[in-house]
Every structure is written in structure tokens, then in C-alpha cells.
mmCIF file of C-alpha atoms in Angstrom:
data_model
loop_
_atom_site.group_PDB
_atom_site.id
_atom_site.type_symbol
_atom_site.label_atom_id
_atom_site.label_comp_id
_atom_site.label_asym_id
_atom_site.label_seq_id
_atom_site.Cartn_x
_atom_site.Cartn_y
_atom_site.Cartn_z
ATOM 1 C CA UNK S 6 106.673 300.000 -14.818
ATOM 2 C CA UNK S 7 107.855 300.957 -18.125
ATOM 3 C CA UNK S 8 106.056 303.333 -20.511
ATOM 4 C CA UNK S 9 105.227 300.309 -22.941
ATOM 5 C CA UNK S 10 103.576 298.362 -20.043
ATOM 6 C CA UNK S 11 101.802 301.342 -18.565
ATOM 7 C CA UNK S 12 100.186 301.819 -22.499
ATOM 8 C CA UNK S 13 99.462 298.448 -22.786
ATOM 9 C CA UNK S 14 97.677 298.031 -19.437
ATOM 10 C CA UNK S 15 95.626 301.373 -20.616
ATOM 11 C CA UNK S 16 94.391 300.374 -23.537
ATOM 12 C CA UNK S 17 92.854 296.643 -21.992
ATOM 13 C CA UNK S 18 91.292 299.162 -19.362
ATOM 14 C CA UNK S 19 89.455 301.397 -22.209
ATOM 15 C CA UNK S 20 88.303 298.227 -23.607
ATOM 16 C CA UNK S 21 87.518 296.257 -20.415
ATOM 17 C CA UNK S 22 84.681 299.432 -20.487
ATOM 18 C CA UNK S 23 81.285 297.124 -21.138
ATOM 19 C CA UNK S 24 80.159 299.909 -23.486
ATOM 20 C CA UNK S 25 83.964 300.484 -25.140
ATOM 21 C CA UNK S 26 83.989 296.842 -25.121
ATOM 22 C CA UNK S 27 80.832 296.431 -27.660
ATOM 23 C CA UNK S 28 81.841 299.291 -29.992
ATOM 24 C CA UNK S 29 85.331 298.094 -30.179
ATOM 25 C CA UNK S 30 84.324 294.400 -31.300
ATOM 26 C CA UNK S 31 81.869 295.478 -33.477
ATOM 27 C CA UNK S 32 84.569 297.807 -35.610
ATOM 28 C CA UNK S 33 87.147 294.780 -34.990
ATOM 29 C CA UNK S 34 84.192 291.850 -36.602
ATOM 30 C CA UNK S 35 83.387 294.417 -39.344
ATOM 31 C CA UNK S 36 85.606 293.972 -41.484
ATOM 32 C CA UNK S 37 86.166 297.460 -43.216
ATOM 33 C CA UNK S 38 86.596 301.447 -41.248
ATOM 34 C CA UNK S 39 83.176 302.257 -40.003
ATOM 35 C CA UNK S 40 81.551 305.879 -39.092
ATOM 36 C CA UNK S 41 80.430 306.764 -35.919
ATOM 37 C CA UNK S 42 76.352 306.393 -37.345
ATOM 38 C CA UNK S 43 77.379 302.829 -37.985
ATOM 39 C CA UNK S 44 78.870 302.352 -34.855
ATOM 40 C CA UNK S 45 76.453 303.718 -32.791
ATOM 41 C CA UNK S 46 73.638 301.798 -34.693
ATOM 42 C CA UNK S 47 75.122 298.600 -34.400
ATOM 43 C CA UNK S 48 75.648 298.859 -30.527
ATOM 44 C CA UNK S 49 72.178 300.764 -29.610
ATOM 45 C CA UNK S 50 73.379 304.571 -28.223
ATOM 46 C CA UNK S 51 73.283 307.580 -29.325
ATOM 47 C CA UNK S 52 75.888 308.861 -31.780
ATOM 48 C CA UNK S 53 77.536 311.328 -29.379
ATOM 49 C CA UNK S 54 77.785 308.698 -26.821
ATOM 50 C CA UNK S 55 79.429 306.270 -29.070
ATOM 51 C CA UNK S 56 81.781 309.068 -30.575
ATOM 52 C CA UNK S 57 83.015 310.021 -27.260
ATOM 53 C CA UNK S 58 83.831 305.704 -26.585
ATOM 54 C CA UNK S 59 85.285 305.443 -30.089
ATOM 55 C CA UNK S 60 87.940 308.259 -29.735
ATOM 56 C CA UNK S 61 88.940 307.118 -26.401
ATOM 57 C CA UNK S 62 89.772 303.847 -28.028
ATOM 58 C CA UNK S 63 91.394 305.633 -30.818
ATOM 59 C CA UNK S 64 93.691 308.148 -27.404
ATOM 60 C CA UNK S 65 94.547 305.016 -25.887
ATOM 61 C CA UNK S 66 95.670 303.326 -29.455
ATOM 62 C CA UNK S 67 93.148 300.432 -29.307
ATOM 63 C CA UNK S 68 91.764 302.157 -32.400
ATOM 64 C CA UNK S 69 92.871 303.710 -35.488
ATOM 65 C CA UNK S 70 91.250 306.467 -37.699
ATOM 66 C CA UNK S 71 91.135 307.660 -41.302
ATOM 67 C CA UNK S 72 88.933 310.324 -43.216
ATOM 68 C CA UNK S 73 87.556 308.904 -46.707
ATOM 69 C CA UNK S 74 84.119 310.402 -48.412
ATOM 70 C CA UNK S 75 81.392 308.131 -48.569
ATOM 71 C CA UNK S 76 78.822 307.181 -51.177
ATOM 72 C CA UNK S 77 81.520 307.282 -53.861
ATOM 73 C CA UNK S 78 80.807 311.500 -54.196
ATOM 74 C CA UNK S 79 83.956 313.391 -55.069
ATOM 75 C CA UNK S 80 84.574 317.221 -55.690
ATOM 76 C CA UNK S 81 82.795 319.967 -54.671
ATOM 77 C CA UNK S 82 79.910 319.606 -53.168
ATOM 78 C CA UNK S 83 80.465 316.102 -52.134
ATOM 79 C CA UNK S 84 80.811 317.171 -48.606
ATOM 80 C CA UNK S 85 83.622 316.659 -45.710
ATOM 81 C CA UNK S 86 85.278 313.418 -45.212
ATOM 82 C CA UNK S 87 84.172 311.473 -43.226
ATOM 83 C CA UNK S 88 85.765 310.329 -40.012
ATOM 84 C CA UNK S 89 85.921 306.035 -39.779
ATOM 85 C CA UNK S 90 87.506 304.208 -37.778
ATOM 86 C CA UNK S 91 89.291 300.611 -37.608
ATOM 87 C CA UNK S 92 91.438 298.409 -35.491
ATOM 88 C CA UNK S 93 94.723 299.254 -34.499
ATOM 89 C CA UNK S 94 97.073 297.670 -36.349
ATOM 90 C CA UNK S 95 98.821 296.435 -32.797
ATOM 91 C CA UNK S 96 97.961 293.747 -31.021
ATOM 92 C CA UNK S 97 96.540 294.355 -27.664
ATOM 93 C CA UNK S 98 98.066 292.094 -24.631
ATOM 94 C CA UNK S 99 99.536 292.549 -21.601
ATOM 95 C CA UNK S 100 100.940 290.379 -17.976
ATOM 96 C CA UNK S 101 102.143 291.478 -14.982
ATOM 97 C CA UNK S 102 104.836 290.890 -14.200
ATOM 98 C CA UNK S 103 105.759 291.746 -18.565
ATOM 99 C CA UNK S 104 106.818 289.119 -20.504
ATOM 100 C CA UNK S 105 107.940 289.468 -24.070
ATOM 101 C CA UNK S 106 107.697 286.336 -26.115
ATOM 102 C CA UNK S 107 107.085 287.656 -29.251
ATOM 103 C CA UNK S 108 110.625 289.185 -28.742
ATOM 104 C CA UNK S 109 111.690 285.343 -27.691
ATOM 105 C CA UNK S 110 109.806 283.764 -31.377
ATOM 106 C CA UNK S 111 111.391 286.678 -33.874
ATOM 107 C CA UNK S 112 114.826 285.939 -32.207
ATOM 108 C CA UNK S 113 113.946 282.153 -32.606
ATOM 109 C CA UNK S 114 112.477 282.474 -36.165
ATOM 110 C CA UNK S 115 115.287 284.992 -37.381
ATOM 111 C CA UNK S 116 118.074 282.043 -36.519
ATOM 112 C CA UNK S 117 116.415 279.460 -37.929
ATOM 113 C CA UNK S 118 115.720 281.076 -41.260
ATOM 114 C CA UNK S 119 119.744 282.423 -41.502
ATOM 115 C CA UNK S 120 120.702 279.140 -39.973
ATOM 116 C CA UNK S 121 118.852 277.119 -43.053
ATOM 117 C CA UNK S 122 120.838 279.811 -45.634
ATOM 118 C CA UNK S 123 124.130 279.265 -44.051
ATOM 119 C CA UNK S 124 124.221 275.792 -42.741
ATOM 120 C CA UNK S 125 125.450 276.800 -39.081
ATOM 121 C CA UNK S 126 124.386 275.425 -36.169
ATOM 122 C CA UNK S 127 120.949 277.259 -35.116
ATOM 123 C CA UNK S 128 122.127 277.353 -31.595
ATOM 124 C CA UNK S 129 125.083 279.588 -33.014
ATOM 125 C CA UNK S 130 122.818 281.320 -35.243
ATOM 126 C CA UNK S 131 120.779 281.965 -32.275
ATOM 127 C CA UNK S 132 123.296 283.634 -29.980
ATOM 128 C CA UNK S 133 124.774 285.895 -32.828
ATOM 129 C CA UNK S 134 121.089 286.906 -33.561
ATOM 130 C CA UNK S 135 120.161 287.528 -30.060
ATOM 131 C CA UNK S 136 123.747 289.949 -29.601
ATOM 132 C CA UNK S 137 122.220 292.051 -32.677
ATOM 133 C CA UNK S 138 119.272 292.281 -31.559
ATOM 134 C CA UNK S 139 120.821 293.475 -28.232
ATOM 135 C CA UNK S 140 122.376 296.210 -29.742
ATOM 136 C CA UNK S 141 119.890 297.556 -31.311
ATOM 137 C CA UNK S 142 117.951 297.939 -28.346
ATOM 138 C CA UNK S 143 121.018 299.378 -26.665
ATOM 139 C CA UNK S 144 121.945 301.937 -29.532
ATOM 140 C CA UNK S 145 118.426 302.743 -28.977
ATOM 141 C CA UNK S 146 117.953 302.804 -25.059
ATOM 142 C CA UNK S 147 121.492 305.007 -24.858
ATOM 143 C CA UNK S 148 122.444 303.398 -21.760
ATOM 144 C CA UNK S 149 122.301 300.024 -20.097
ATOM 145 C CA UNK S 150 119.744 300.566 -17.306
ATOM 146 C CA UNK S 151 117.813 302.493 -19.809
ATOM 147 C CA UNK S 152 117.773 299.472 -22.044
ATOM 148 C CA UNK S 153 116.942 296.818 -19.032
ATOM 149 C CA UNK S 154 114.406 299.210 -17.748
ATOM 150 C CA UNK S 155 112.703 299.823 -21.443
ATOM 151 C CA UNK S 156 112.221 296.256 -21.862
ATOM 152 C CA UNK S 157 110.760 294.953 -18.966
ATOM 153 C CA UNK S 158 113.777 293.414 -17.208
ATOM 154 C CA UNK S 159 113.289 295.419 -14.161
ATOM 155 C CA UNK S 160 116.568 296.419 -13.026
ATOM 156 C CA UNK S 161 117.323 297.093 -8.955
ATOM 157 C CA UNK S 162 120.682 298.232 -7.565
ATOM 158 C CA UNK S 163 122.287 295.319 -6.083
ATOM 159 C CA UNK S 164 124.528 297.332 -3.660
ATOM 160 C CA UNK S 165 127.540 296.730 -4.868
ATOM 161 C CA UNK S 166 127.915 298.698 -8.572
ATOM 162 C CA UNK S 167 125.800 296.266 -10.455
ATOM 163 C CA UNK S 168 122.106 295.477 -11.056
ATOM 164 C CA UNK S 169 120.306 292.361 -10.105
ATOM 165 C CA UNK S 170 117.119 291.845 -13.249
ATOM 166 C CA UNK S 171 114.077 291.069 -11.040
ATOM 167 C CA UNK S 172 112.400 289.965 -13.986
ATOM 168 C CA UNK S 173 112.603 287.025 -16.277
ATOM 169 C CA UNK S 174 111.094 287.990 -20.235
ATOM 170 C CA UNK S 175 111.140 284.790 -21.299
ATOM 171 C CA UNK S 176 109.774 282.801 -17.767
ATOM 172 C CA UNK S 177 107.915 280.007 -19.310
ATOM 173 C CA UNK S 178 110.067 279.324 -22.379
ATOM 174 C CA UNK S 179 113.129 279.636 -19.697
ATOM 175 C CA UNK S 180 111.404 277.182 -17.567
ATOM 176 C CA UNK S 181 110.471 274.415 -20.315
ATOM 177 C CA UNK S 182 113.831 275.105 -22.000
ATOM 178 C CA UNK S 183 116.380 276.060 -20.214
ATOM 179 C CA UNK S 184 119.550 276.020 -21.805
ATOM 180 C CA UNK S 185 118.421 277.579 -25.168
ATOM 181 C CA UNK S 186 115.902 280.027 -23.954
ATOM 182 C CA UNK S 187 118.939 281.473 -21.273
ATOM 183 C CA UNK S 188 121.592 281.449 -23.949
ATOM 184 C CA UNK S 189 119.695 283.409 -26.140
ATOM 185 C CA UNK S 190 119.281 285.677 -23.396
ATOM 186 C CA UNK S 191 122.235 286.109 -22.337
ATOM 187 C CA UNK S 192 123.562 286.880 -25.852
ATOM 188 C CA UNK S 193 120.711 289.404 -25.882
ATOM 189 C CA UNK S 194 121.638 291.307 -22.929
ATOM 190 C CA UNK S 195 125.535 291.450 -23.793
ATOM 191 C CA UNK S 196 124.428 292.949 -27.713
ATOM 192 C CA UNK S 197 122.748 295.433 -25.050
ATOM 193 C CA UNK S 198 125.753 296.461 -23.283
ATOM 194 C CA UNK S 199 127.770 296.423 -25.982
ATOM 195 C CA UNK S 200 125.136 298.502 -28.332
ATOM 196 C CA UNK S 201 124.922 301.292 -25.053
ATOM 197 C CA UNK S 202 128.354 301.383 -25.339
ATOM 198 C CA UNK S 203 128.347 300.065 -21.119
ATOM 199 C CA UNK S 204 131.927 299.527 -19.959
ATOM 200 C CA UNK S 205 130.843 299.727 -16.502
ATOM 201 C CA UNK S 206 129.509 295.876 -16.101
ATOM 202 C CA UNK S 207 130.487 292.167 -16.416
ATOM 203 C CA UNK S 208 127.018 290.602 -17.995
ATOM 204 C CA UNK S 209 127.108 286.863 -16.500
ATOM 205 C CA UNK S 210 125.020 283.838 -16.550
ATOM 206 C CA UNK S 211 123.932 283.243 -13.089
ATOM 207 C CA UNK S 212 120.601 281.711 -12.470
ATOM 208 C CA UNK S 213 118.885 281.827 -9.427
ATOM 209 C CA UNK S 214 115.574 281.344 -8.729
ATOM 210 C CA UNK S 215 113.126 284.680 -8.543
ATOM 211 C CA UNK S 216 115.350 286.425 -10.718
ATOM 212 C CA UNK S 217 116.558 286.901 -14.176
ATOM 213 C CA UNK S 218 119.120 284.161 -15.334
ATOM 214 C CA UNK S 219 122.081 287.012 -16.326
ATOM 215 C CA UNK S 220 123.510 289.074 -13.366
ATOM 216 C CA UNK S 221 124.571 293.034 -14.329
ATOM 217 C CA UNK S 222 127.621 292.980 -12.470
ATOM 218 C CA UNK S 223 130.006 295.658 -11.725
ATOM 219 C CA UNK S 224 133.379 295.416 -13.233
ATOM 220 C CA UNK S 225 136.069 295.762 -10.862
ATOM 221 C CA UNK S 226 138.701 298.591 -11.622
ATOM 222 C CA UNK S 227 141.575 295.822 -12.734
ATOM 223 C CA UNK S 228 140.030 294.444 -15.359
#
């Protein structure tokens, strides 16, 4: 499991906490940062108890905080800031096994909107979209498996120099549509090659059921 998924799954568990749970919805519904009194008023426990809940929220980034003075006092004498907090600005989801298909509708919206500026075909748009995006995320990564592992693909050896992706990102858009969703992907994963600079590997469209449609495979020593 990558580090994204294992922070994902860790934040749902602090706020699966019944007690977490209330203080976190209540500074969610509230609309502006609140203080720890607030919080701890609004849910019914004692203000140590609820600042202990809130920064655990705020550790396992379900939470944000700032520090603002309140009442409208400034200078001296207006006391410390105050320590508020608010929701995270990220969105808090996660399946097992990962899925990523808010990768799958940026790629989607990104080719659509360049698509309508150029006039091109969006399935073309799509595939040159989905290669950029691929090598970004292999510049990043700084090496194929790196990049496979880092986004969820979940790369195994296959035995023979190459990898076989035991995990489909895309499994229910893939399932419902196919050709475009595999395309895409495909395009995706040879940007990702390309952007770790991999000459090691063939990347191939080979679908098979239980698996990722693309095969890593190893590129023999005449080509």
C-alpha cells in the first residue's frame, strides 16, 4: 500500500472515532474556523477532551488550523491568538483496492476543453493529454516502478524482466467504457515511462481479466 492510501485510510479511521466524528462535523457544518471552547460546547465535553480529538484530526490532515485574535482586539494587550480550526481543504475518500477517478475526470475534462480550442478529435486530445500527464508523474516518481507503485497500480514482478499491474485505477469507468477509458490509460502509463526516463520496458495493451489492461513488459536486448 502506497503512502497516499495508507494517509487516506488514517484519516477515515480518526474520523470513524464516534467522538472525532461529532467534533469534526460540527467544524465542517459551521461554516467559519472555530476555537476549541466552541467546539467543545457544541459537542458536550470538556475542552481538553475535545482539544486532544481536534488536533488528532488536524495530525492526520482531516483538519486544518490557523491562529487569528478574536473579539476584533488588536495590539497590546489584546492577548494571544487564538488557535481555530477548519476543514481540510482535501477531500477525504478512500477504496480498497485504490481507485483514482478524479485522476480519470481531470484527464477527461482537460481533453475536452483543448479539444473544443483546437478542433481535434477529443479521443486524440485525450491520449496526448493522458502521455503528459504520464510524465509528469514519471519526472516526479524518478523511476517506473516508483511511478506504478505511487499511484496505486500495484506493480508485481512477473518473472520474466517486466511487471504485471495487479490493479486497475480506472475499474468501473474501464468496465462501462472500455475502449476510451483503456486508451487513455495506456497513453498515461507510456507519458510514465517516458517521463522516468524507463528504457528497460515495452508498455502494451493487453487486457486480461484481474489485472490492469497495459502489461510492463521487458524489452528484449535486440530491440
Amino acid at each position: 500500500m502506497n503512502e497516499r492510501m495508507t494517509a487516506r485510510l488514517s484519516a477515515l479511521a480518526a474520523v470513524s472515532d464516534p467522538l472525532r466524528r461529532a467534533l469534526f462535523d460540527f467544524v465542517r457544518r459551521s461554516g467559519t474556523p472555530v476555537s476549541r471552547d466552541d467546539a467543545a460546547a457544541a459537542v458536550g465535553m470538556p475542552r481538553s477532551t475535545a482539544a486532544f480529538h481536534l488536533d488528532r484530526l488536524v495530525d492526520e490532515g482531516a483538519l486544518a488550523v490557523e491562529f487569528k485574535r478574536v473579539g476584533g482586539k488588536t495590539g497590546p494587550g489584546s492577548g494571544r491568538p487564538s488557535k481555530l480550526y477548519r476543514p481540510a481543504s482535501a477531500e477525504l475518500s478512500a477504496s480498497v483496492p485504490e481507485r483514482d477517478y478524479e485522476l480519470a475526470g481531470e484527464l477527461l475534462a482537460a481533453a475536452i476543453e483543448q479539444a473544443d480550442r483546437s478542433g481535434e478529435p477529443v479521443r486524440q486530445a485525450l491520449t496526448r493529454v493522458a502521455v503528459e500527464a504520464g510524465r509528469e508523474l514519471g519526472r516526479r516518481a524518478g523511476s517506473l516502478e516508483a511511478a506504478l507503485d505511487d499511484t496505486g497500480y500495484e506493480p508485481t514482478d512477473d518473472g520474466a524482466g517486466g511487471m504485471v499491474l495487479t490493479n486497475c485505477l480506472f475499474h468501473q469507468l474501464a468496465t462501462s467504457h472500455t475502449e476510451v477509458i483503456c486508451h487513455a490509460n495506456l497513453g498515461l502509463l507510456q507519458g510514465v515511462a517516458e517521463g522516468a526516463g524507463d528504457v528497460e520496458h515495452d508498455i502494451r495493451f493487453s487486457p486480461a481479466d484481474g489485472r490492469c489492461c497495459v502489461q510492463i513488459a521487458a524489452r528484449s536486448r535486440a530491440e
